[in-house]
Structures are given as C-alpha cells and as structure tokens.
Amino acid sequence: MDWSTRLQEPKYWLLGIAAAIAALHLALIDRAGNSELFATSALFWITAGSLFWDRRHSLILESGWASSLLGTGLLAAFFLRSASLPGSDTFLKISPFFAILGLCCLASGVKSLKQYWQELTVFGLLALNPLLENLLQLLDLSTLTAKAATFILWYLGFQIQRQGIFLHLPTGSVQVYEMCSGLQSIVQMINVAVLFLLMFPLKSLAQKITCIVVAIIIGFVVNAARVCLMANLVAQKTSFEYWHTGNGSLIFSMISVALFGGFCWLAFLRTPQKPLDGAEANG
C-alpha cells in the first residue's frame, strides 16, 4: 500500500490532528517559559500516545454527524484560542482535555468515548491540577517545608534557626514562600503516580494507595532537600538562582521521578527470582 492510499484513511488524518494538538500545546508552554509544566505535559503526551498505540488495532472509528459536529467545534475552539498565543497556566492545563475530547468525538462518537477513558483520564488529571493545587494550599505547605528543612539542616550539624517560614543560617536567610513550599513538586509526583497506575495497573487497592502516598512523600522530602541547598547558597547569588528558578530546579524534579521509579520497580515491577531446584541448589 502506497502513501497516497494511506493518507486517504481517516485514522492517519486523526493521528495527524493529534500530533498537531500535542506540538501546539507544548509550543505554547515553551513560549510561556514554564519548564516544569513543559516536562510534565511532555510526559502526559508520551503516556497518552503509548496507551493509544497499544490499543490502536481495537479502536472503533465510527462517528455520527452530531458527534462529528461536537468534536469539530471543540477542536476549532482549541485552535482558534491557541492562535492568540495564550500564556495562562489554567488554559495550558485545561485545553488539552477538551481538544482530545473533541478528537475522540470526531473519531468514534460520544457513544464510544469509553474506549478512550485512559487518555481522557490522563488529560483530565492535568485539567484538575489547578484544583489540586488549591486544595494543597490549605495544608500550609510553606511552614511544613520550613520545619522539614530545619530538621534536616540541624541533623546535618548546621547552625539553623527558624522563625515561621524564615530560615536563618550564619551565611544568610531564606524565606520558604509558596513557590518553594513543595506544592508543584507534590502535584507533579501525584501526576507521575497516576500515570504509573494507568501504565501498570495494580490489582490491590492498598498498593494503589501506597503508590500515591509514597509519591507525595518523595515530592515533599526532595523539595525540602532543595530548600536546604538554597539556604546554604543564599550568599552565592548565581548558584542560588540556578537552583531556585534555573535548570537546577528541574534536576530535583528528575531526582524525585527517579526515586519514585526505583521504588515502583522494587515494590511492584521486579520479577521474583525462581527458586533453584535440588540439583542446582546442591551445585
């Protein structure tokens, strides 16, 4: 089958639209300069693409005129709004869900949306991130992070004093405000945990809850360690800015994901070794 014939098939047009949505969404985030959201969104797109690819041969691609009209409207709204180059975090987090919803309606119709529940869950989670952030703000994470960082520094032998959300060291003082409270780290790790559960479904509810809880703890502790590092570098402006707002902050995100990945492999994914038979055991 040549390419001219393949391009006449609807599934290739739908694949092209999906690729255009992903590319446009990531380009808008890159233009907004939100590196953390870019990394998270790229992970979401990779996960959704992997889930779709695994089921590509079993999908039902039949849509009625009403569903096609709805899907076209949602896609048109996404592309027209994106043309104005919005930089709002809320739009960048919510818009992919409605764009993918429109694409699913266009591809398979409203009645067959259930076959895309995993992909819609992925971007529904991203759309719910602002609500999740608002809920976490009720926990006063800044104070909790300041206390955790104080304990770590004290345990390591540093002369540290805490006043509310201010950490005082002989070299200087830092304030643990909202951006350093671990809010983004925790939300990111919750996202990673849910994506893991979609990619590798766990049978036990206890395992699922453990997965989420461990992800939250890792996000909080790693961010507290980052605050400890910044407290020691406050007198070195260049180094402080690198770990505060530069690429250094992404390094800690990578550390969190790596630690969570290691935990999941050891706790859930590692294949148990087969016991040796009698002949092998005796040498």
Short mmCIF file of C-alpha atoms in Angstrom, two decimals:
data_model
loop_
_atom_site.label_atom_id
_atom_site.label_comp_id
_atom_site.label_asym_id
_atom_site.label_seq_id
_atom_site.Cartn_x
_atom_site.Cartn_y
_atom_site.Cartn_z
CA MET A 1 0.00 0.00 0.00
CA ASP A 2 1.50 3.36 -1.05
CA TRP A 3 1.43 6.58 0.98
CA SER A 4 -1.20 8.26 -1.22
CA THR A 5 -3.65 5.47 -0.39
CA ARG A 6 -2.79 5.50 3.31
CA LEU A 7 -3.32 9.24 3.57
CA GLN A 8 -6.91 8.75 2.45
CA GLU A 9 -7.64 6.65 5.53
CA PRO A 10 -9.32 8.60 8.40
CA LYS A 11 -7.05 7.14 11.08
CA TYR A 12 -4.00 8.86 9.58
CA TRP A 13 -5.79 12.20 9.49
CA LEU A 14 -6.79 11.71 13.12
CA LEU A 15 -3.21 10.83 14.02
CA GLY A 16 -2.01 13.99 12.28
CA ILE A 17 -4.51 16.13 14.21
CA ALA A 18 -3.40 14.55 17.50
CA ALA A 19 0.24 15.29 16.65
CA ALA A 20 -0.69 18.90 15.80
CA ILE A 21 -2.51 19.32 19.12
CA ALA A 22 0.48 17.97 21.06
CA ALA A 23 3.00 20.09 19.15
CA LEU A 24 0.93 23.26 19.55
CA HIS A 25 0.31 22.66 23.24
CA LEU A 26 3.99 22.09 24.00
CA ALA A 27 4.98 25.09 21.87
CA LEU A 28 2.62 27.34 23.85
CA ILE A 29 4.07 26.09 27.15
CA ASP A 30 7.61 26.62 25.89
CA ARG A 31 6.71 30.15 24.81
CA ALA A 32 5.27 30.81 28.29
CA GLY A 33 8.62 29.75 29.78
CA ASN A 34 7.12 27.23 32.22
CA SER A 35 9.78 24.50 32.19
CA GLU A 36 8.15 22.38 34.91
CA LEU A 37 4.78 22.34 33.12
CA PHE A 38 6.56 21.56 29.84
CA ALA A 39 8.26 18.50 31.33
CA THR A 40 5.02 17.32 32.95
CA SER A 41 2.96 17.86 29.80
CA ALA A 42 5.53 16.08 27.64
CA LEU A 43 5.25 13.10 30.00
CA PHE A 44 1.45 13.24 29.70
CA TRP A 45 1.60 13.24 25.91
CA ILE A 46 4.07 10.36 25.83
CA THR A 47 1.88 8.33 28.19
CA ALA A 48 -1.30 9.04 26.24
CA GLY A 49 0.44 8.18 22.97
CA SER A 50 1.72 4.91 24.41
CA LEU A 51 -1.73 3.95 25.73
CA PHE A 52 -3.31 4.74 22.37
CA TRP A 53 -0.65 2.84 20.42
CA ASP A 54 -1.18 -0.30 22.49
CA ARG A 55 -4.88 -0.35 21.53
CA ARG A 56 -4.68 1.10 18.02
CA HIS A 57 -5.97 -2.06 16.31
CA SER A 58 -9.01 -2.50 18.57
CA LEU A 59 -10.42 1.04 18.42
CA ILE A 60 -13.82 1.61 16.83
CA LEU A 61 -13.61 4.56 14.41
CA GLU A 62 -17.25 5.34 13.66
CA SER A 63 -18.86 8.68 14.41
CA GLY A 64 -22.26 10.20 13.66
CA TRP A 65 -22.89 13.69 12.34
CA ALA A 66 -23.80 15.11 15.77
CA SER A 67 -20.65 13.76 17.42
CA SER A 68 -18.53 14.92 14.49
CA LEU A 69 -20.03 18.39 14.77
CA LEU A 70 -19.32 18.50 18.51
CA GLY A 71 -15.78 17.26 18.02
CA THR A 72 -15.10 19.75 15.24
CA GLY A 73 -16.40 22.57 17.43
CA LEU A 74 -14.13 21.65 20.34
CA LEU A 75 -11.10 21.35 18.07
CA ALA A 76 -11.90 24.64 16.35
CA ALA A 77 -12.22 26.38 19.72
CA PHE A 78 -8.84 24.99 20.80
CA PHE A 79 -7.00 26.03 17.64
CA LEU A 80 -8.66 29.46 17.45
CA ARG A 81 -7.90 30.22 21.10
CA SER A 82 -4.33 28.98 20.67
CA ALA A 83 -3.85 31.36 17.75
CA SER A 84 -3.84 34.26 20.23
CA LEU A 85 -0.80 32.65 21.95
CA PRO A 86 -2.26 32.47 25.48
CA GLY A 87 0.23 32.08 28.32
CA SER A 88 -2.22 31.36 31.14
CA ASP A 89 -1.33 28.26 33.15
CA THR A 90 -5.02 27.48 33.55
CA PHE A 91 -5.60 27.41 29.78
CA LEU A 92 -2.44 25.39 29.18
CA LYS A 93 -3.57 22.76 31.70
CA ILE A 94 -7.26 22.58 30.76
CA SER A 95 -7.24 22.98 26.97
CA PRO A 96 -5.63 19.59 26.06
CA PHE A 97 -8.51 17.73 27.72
CA PHE A 98 -11.14 19.45 25.60
CA ALA A 99 -9.01 19.14 22.45
CA ILE A 100 -8.58 15.39 22.98
CA LEU A 101 -12.26 15.06 23.89
CA GLY A 102 -13.12 16.76 20.60
CA LEU A 103 -10.77 14.47 18.70
CA CYS A 104 -12.32 11.38 20.31
CA CYS A 105 -15.82 12.58 19.43
CA LEU A 106 -14.72 13.18 15.87
CA ALA A 107 -13.05 9.76 15.65
CA SER A 108 -15.53 7.46 17.39
CA GLY A 109 -18.55 9.43 18.55
CA VAL A 110 -19.89 10.18 22.01
CA LYS A 111 -21.21 6.63 22.49
CA SER A 112 -17.73 5.14 22.09
CA LEU A 113 -15.85 7.58 24.35
CA LYS A 114 -15.43 4.87 26.97
CA GLN A 115 -12.73 3.23 24.84
CA TYR A 116 -10.63 6.38 25.36
CA TRP A 117 -11.12 6.55 29.12
CA GLN A 118 -7.39 6.20 29.82
CA GLU A 119 -6.36 9.04 27.52
CA LEU A 120 -9.17 11.24 28.83
CA THR A 121 -8.12 10.40 32.40
CA VAL A 122 -4.56 11.49 31.61
CA PHE A 123 -5.57 14.94 30.39
CA GLY A 124 -8.44 15.19 32.88
CA LEU A 125 -5.80 14.89 35.59
CA LEU A 126 -3.83 17.73 34.02
CA ALA A 127 -7.01 19.83 33.86
CA LEU A 128 -7.64 19.17 37.57
CA ASN A 129 -4.15 20.31 38.59
CA PRO A 130 -5.30 23.88 39.46
CA LEU A 131 -7.98 22.45 41.77
CA LEU A 132 -5.46 20.07 43.34
CA GLU A 133 -3.06 22.96 43.92
CA ASN A 134 -5.79 24.97 45.66
CA LEU A 135 -6.58 22.03 47.95
CA LEU A 136 -2.92 21.54 48.87
CA GLN A 137 -2.59 25.22 49.73
CA LEU A 138 -4.92 24.58 52.67
CA LEU A 139 -2.17 22.50 54.32
CA ASP A 140 0.22 25.45 54.84
CA LEU A 141 3.00 23.65 52.99
CA SER A 142 5.39 26.57 53.43
CA THR A 143 5.52 26.07 57.20
CA LEU A 144 5.74 22.28 56.89
CA THR A 145 8.59 22.58 54.40
CA ALA A 146 10.41 25.09 56.58
CA LYS A 147 10.15 22.72 59.56
CA ALA A 148 11.37 19.76 57.49
CA ALA A 149 14.32 21.75 56.08
CA THR A 150 15.21 22.97 59.58
CA PHE A 151 15.27 19.41 60.90
CA ILE A 152 17.44 18.19 58.02
CA LEU A 153 19.94 21.02 58.42
CA TRP A 154 20.01 20.60 62.21
CA TYR A 155 20.58 16.87 61.86
CA LEU A 156 23.45 17.52 59.45
CA GLY A 157 25.10 19.80 62.00
CA PHE A 158 24.28 23.27 60.62
CA GLN A 159 23.55 26.22 62.89
CA ILE A 160 19.96 26.83 61.84
CA GLN A 161 17.14 28.84 63.36
CA ARG A 162 13.59 29.06 62.13
CA GLN A 163 11.11 31.88 62.52
CA GLY A 164 7.87 30.93 60.83
CA ILE A 165 8.76 30.36 57.20
CA PHE A 166 12.17 32.08 57.51
CA LEU A 167 15.33 30.00 57.85
CA HIS A 168 18.36 31.74 59.34
CA LEU A 169 21.91 30.48 58.82
CA PRO A 170 25.20 32.26 59.55
CA THR A 171 25.58 32.80 55.78
CA GLY A 172 22.14 34.35 55.32
CA SER A 173 18.39 33.81 55.49
CA VAL A 174 15.78 32.42 53.09
CA GLN A 175 12.01 32.58 53.02
CA VAL A 176 10.05 29.46 52.15
CA TYR A 177 7.20 31.06 50.22
CA GLU A 178 4.60 29.33 48.06
CA MET A 179 6.83 28.63 45.06
CA CYS A 180 9.34 26.83 47.33
CA SER A 181 6.76 25.09 49.50
CA GLY A 182 6.81 21.87 47.51
CA LEU A 183 3.35 22.46 46.05
CA GLN A 184 4.46 21.97 42.46
CA SER A 185 6.68 19.02 43.38
CA ILE A 186 3.85 17.20 45.14
CA VAL A 187 1.39 17.84 42.31
CA GLN A 188 3.96 16.64 39.79
CA MET A 189 4.57 13.44 41.74
CA ILE A 190 0.83 12.79 42.08
CA ASN A 191 0.62 13.13 38.30
CA VAL A 192 3.51 10.69 37.84
CA ALA A 193 1.90 8.20 40.25
CA VAL A 194 -1.43 8.27 38.42
CA LEU A 195 0.33 7.85 35.07
CA PHE A 196 2.20 4.88 36.52
CA LEU A 197 -1.08 3.31 37.65
CA LEU A 198 -2.52 3.76 34.16
CA MET A 199 0.52 2.21 32.50
CA PHE A 200 0.96 -0.57 35.08
CA PRO A 201 -2.42 -1.29 36.74
CA LEU A 202 -2.02 -2.66 40.26
CA LYS A 203 -4.59 -5.17 41.50
CA SER A 204 -4.58 -4.27 45.17
CA LEU A 205 -6.20 -1.07 46.45
CA ALA A 206 -3.58 -0.96 49.21
CA GLN A 207 -0.84 -0.96 46.57
CA LYS A 208 -2.52 1.88 44.69
CA ILE A 209 -2.86 3.98 47.85
CA THR A 210 0.75 3.19 48.81
CA CYS A 211 1.89 4.30 45.35
CA ILE A 212 0.17 7.69 45.70
CA VAL A 213 1.33 8.24 49.30
CA VAL A 214 4.96 7.39 48.52
CA ALA A 215 4.89 9.76 45.52
CA ILE A 216 3.64 12.60 47.77
CA ILE A 217 6.30 11.89 50.41
CA ILE A 218 9.08 11.80 47.83
CA GLY A 219 7.93 15.09 46.30
CA PHE A 220 7.82 16.77 49.71
CA VAL A 221 11.14 15.43 51.03
CA VAL A 222 13.12 16.11 47.85
CA ASN A 223 11.80 19.67 47.76
CA ALA A 224 12.78 20.11 51.43
CA ALA A 225 16.29 18.98 50.48
CA ARG A 226 16.28 21.57 47.69
CA VAL A 227 15.35 24.27 50.21
CA CYS A 228 18.26 23.14 52.40
CA LEU A 229 20.64 23.53 49.47
CA MET A 230 19.31 27.00 48.63
CA ALA A 231 19.61 28.06 52.28
CA ASN A 232 23.32 27.24 52.14
CA LEU A 233 23.78 29.02 48.80
CA VAL A 234 21.86 32.20 49.63
CA ALA A 235 25.10 34.20 49.79
CA GLN A 236 26.10 32.99 46.30
CA LYS A 237 23.58 34.74 44.09
CA THR A 238 24.38 32.93 40.83
CA SER A 239 24.26 29.46 42.37
CA PHE A 240 21.17 30.34 44.37
CA GLU A 241 19.25 31.48 41.28
CA TYR A 242 20.33 28.37 39.37
CA TRP A 243 18.84 26.02 41.95
CA HIS A 244 15.89 28.32 42.65
CA THR A 245 14.49 29.21 39.25
CA GLY A 246 17.01 27.83 36.76
CA ASN A 247 17.63 24.37 35.41
CA GLY A 248 18.68 23.25 38.87
CA SER A 249 15.02 23.03 39.91
CA LEU A 250 14.43 20.53 37.08
CA ILE A 251 17.28 18.37 38.38
CA PHE A 252 15.41 17.89 41.65
CA SER A 253 12.27 17.00 39.68
CA MET A 254 14.28 14.34 37.87
CA ILE A 255 15.59 13.05 41.20
CA SER A 256 12.03 12.75 42.53
CA VAL A 257 10.86 10.84 39.47
CA ALA A 258 13.93 8.59 39.57
CA LEU A 259 13.38 7.77 43.26
CA PHE A 260 9.72 7.01 42.62
CA GLY A 261 10.61 4.86 39.64
CA GLY A 262 13.12 2.94 41.76
CA PHE A 263 10.52 2.39 44.47
CA CYS A 264 7.91 1.15 41.98
CA TRP A 265 10.38 -1.23 40.40
CA LEU A 266 11.41 -2.70 43.74
CA ALA A 267 7.90 -2.81 45.19
CA PHE A 268 5.71 -3.72 42.23
CA LEU A 269 7.54 -4.46 38.98
CA ARG A 270 10.55 -6.55 39.93
CA THR A 271 10.08 -10.16 38.83
CA PRO A 272 10.71 -12.53 41.74
CA GLN A 273 13.52 -14.97 41.18
CA LYS A 274 12.55 -18.58 40.62
CA PRO A 275 13.71 -20.93 43.35
CA LEU A 276 16.55 -23.24 42.39
CA ASP A 277 15.76 -26.92 42.00
CA GLY A 278 17.52 -29.52 44.10
CA ALA A 279 20.29 -30.27 41.61
CA GLU A 280 21.15 -26.61 41.09
CA ALA A 281 20.98 -25.85 44.80
CA ASN A 282 23.45 -28.58 45.58
CA GLY A 283 25.89 -27.42 42.95
#
